[in-house]
Short mmCIF file of C-alpha atoms in Angstrom, two decimals:
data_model
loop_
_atom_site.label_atom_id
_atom_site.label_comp_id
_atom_site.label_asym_id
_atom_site.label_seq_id
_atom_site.Cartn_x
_atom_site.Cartn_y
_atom_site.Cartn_z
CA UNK E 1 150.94 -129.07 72.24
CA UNK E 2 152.20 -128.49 75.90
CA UNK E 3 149.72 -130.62 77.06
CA UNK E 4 151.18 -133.38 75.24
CA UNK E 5 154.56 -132.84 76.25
CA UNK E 6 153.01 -132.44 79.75
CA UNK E 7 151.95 -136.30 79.37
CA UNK E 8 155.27 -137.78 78.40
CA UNK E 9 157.12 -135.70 80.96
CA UNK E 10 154.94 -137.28 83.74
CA UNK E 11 155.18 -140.48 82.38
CA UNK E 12 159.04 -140.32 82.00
CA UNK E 13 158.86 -139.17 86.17
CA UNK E 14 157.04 -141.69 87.29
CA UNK E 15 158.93 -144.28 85.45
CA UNK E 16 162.45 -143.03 86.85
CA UNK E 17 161.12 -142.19 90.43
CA UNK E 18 160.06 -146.24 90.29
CA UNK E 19 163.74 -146.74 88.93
CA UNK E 20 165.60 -145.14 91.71
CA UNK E 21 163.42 -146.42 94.56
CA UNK E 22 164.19 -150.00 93.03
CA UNK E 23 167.86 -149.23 92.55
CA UNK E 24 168.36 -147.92 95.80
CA UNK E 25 166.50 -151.11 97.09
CA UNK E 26 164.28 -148.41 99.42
CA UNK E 27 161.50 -150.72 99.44
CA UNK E 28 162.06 -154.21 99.90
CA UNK E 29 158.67 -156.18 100.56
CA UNK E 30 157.41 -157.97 97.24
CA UNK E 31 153.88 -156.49 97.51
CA UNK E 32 155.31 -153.31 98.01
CA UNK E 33 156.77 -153.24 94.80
CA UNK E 34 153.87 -154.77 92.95
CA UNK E 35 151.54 -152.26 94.10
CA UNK E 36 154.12 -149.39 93.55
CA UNK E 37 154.11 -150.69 89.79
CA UNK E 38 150.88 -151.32 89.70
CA UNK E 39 149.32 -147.96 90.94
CA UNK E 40 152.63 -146.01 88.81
CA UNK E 41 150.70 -147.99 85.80
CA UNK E 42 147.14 -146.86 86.54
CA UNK E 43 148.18 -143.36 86.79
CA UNK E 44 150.20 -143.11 83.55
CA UNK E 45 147.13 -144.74 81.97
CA UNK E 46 144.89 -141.87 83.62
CA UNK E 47 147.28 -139.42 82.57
CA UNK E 48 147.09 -140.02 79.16
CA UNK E 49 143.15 -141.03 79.08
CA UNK E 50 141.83 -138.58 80.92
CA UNK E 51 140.84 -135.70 78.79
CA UNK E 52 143.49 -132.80 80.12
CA UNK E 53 142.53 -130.67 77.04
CA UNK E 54 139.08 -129.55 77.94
CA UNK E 55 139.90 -128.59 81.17
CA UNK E 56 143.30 -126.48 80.35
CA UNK E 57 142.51 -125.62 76.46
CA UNK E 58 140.70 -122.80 75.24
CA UNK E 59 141.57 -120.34 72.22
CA UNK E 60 139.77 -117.45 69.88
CA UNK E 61 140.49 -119.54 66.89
CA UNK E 62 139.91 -123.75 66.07
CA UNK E 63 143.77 -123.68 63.80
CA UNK E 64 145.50 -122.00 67.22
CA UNK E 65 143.31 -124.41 69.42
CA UNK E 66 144.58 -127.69 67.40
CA UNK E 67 148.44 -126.30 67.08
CA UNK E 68 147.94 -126.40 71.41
CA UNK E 69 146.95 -130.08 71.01
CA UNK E 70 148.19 -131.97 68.41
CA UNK E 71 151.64 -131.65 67.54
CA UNK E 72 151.76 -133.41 64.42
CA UNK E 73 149.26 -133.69 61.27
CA UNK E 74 148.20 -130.96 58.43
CA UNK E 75 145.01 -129.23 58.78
CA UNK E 76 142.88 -129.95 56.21
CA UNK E 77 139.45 -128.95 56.51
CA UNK E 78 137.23 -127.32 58.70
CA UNK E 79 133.07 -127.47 59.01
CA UNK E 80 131.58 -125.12 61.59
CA UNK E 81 128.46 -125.68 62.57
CA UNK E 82 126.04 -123.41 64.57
CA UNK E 83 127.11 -124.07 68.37
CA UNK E 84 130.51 -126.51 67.21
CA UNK E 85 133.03 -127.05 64.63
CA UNK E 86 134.61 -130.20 63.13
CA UNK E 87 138.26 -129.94 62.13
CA UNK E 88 140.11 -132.65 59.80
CA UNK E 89 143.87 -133.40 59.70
CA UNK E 90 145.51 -135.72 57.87
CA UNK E 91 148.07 -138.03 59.57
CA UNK E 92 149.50 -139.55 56.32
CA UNK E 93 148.56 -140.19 52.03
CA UNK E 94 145.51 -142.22 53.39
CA UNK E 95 144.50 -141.57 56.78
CA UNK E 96 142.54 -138.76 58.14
CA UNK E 97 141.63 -137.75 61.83
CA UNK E 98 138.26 -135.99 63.15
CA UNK E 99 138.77 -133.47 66.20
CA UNK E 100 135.78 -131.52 67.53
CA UNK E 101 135.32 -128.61 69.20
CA UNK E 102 132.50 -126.50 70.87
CA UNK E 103 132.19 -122.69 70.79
CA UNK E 104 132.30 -121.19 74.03
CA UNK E 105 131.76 -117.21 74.56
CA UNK E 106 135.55 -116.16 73.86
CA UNK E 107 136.53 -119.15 71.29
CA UNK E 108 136.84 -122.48 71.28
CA UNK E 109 137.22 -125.65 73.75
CA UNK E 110 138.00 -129.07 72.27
CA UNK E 111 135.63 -132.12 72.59
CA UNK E 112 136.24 -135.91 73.93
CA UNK E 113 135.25 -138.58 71.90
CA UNK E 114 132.12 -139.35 74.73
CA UNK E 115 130.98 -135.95 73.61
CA UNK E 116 130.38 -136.55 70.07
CA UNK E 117 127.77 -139.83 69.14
CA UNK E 118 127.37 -141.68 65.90
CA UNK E 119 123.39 -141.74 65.39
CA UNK E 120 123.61 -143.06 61.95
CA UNK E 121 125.27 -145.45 59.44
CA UNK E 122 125.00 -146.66 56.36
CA UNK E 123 127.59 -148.97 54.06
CA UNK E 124 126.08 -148.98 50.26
CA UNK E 125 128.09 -150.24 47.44
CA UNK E 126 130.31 -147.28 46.73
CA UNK E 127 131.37 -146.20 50.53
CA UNK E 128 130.57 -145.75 54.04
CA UNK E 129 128.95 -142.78 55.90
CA UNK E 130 128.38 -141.70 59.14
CA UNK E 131 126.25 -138.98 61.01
CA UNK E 132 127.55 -137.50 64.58
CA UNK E 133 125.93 -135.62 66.91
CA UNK E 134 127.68 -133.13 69.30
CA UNK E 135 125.93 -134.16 72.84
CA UNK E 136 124.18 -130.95 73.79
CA UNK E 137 124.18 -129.51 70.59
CA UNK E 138 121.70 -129.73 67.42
CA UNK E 139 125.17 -129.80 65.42
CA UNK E 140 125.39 -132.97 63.25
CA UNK E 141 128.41 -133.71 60.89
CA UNK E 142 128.18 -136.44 57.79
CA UNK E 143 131.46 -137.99 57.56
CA UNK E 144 132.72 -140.74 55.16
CA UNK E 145 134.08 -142.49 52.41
CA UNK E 146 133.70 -142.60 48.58
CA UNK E 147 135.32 -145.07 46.12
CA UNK E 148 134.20 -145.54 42.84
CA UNK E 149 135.24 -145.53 38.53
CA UNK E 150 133.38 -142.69 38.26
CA UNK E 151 133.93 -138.89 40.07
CA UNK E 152 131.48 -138.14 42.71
CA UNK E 153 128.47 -136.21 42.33
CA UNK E 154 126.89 -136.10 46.19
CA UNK E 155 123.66 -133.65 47.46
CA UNK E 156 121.13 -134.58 50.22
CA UNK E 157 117.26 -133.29 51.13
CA UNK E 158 118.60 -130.36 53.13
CA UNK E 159 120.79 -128.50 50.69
CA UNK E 160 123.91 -129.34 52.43
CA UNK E 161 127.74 -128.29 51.49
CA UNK E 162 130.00 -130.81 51.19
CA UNK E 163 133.59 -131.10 51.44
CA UNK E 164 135.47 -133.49 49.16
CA UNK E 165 139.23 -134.17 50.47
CA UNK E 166 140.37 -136.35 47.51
CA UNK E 167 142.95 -139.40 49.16
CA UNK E 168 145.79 -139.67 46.33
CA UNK E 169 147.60 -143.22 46.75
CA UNK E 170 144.62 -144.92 44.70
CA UNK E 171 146.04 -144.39 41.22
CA UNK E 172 147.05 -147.98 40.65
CA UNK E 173 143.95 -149.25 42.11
CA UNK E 174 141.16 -150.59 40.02
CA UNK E 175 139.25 -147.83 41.39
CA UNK E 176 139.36 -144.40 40.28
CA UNK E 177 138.33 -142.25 42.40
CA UNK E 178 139.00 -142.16 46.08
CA UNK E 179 137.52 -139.09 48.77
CA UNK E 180 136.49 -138.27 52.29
CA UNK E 181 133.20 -136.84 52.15
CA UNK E 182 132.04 -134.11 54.64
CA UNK E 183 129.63 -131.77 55.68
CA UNK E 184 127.50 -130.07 58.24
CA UNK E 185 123.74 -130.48 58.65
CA UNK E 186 121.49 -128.00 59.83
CA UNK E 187 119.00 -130.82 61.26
CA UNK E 188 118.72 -134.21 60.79
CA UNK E 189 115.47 -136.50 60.82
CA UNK E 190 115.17 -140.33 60.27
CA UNK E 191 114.40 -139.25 56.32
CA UNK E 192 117.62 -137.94 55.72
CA UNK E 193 118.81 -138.84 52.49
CA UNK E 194 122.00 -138.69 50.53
CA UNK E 195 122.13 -139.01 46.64
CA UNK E 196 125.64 -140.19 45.40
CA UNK E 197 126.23 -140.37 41.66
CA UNK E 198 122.10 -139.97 40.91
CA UNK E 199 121.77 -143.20 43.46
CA UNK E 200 119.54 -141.92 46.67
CA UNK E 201 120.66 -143.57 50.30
CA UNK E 202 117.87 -142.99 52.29
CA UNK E 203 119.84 -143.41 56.33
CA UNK E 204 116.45 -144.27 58.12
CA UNK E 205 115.83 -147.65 56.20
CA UNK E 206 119.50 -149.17 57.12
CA UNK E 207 117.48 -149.95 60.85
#
């Protein structure tokens, strides 16, 4: 969480240190100013791009790791994998957020979003899924959606277990059933295959 108070506080700095020099009328060429403003801008924008976290963040546990990072959102699930772990929050009723992290020898270090790849995607009729890969890893994650009049009955060809986070503002929908739909695979091969509902999504044959 510091780290995101860290940002703002910079931010704030920068913006009042560009206040006062302009108030005080220190500089007073045009193209001064401009590129005062315009390098203040770039390096609020690096601030809060560049990926502080895995350079200052580390912890024995993923829940203490996330409470460091993110101060809002409830912890909802969690997925380890073998060298990784995938960690899912919920921002509001019907929006959920993915944060990844990588086991190190004393805990945990979190992951930027150029460390984790889609390899896979598929849209049938009755939702979306996806399949990441943690770069270095052999740690994949299925993520995705269900919808559907009918409760969900989901395996695949590697014995998987899946996590069902049911999202509850669909009630008045003509739908009745609404859930995010995750899970760690052991490997992963251009057969994979889901079966949803007795319906068999094979991910290889969406190329």
């Amino acid at each position: 969480m510091w780290i995101f108070y860290l940002r703002i506080f910079l931010s704030i700095a920068i913006l009042v240190s560009i206040i006062v020099l302009f108030a005080k009328k220190i500089i007073h060429k045009n193209y001064l100013k401009i590129l005062i403003i315009a390098v203040a801008i770039s390096f609020v924008v690096c601030i809060n791009a560049f990926p502080l976290e895995q350079i200052f963040l580390k912890a024995n546990s993923v829940e203490e790791l996330f409470i460091q990072m993110v101060p809002y959102g409830n912890v909802q699930n969690i997925v380890y994998g073998k060298d990784s772990c995938m960690l899912t929050t919920k921002v509001n009723s019907s929006s959920i957020t993915h944060y990844y992290f990588l086991k190190i020898e004393d805990g945990y270090k979190p992951l930027g979003d150029k460390d984790v790849i889609c390899v896979e995607k598929t849209s049938p009729g009755n939702g979306l899924y996806q399949i990441y890969n943690v770069s270095g890893t052999q740690d994949y994650y299925l993520t995705g959606q269900y919808i559907g009049q009918n409760d969900i009955e989901i395996s695949d060809n590697l014995g998987s277990e899946f996590s069902l986070l049911q999202e509850d503002t669909m009630e008045s929908s003509a739908f009745s059933y609404f859930y995010f739909v995750e899970a760690y695979l052991n490997s992963y091969s251009q057969d994979y295959s889901l079966v949803v509902n007795g319906h068999e999504i094979i991910f290889g044959e969406n190329k």
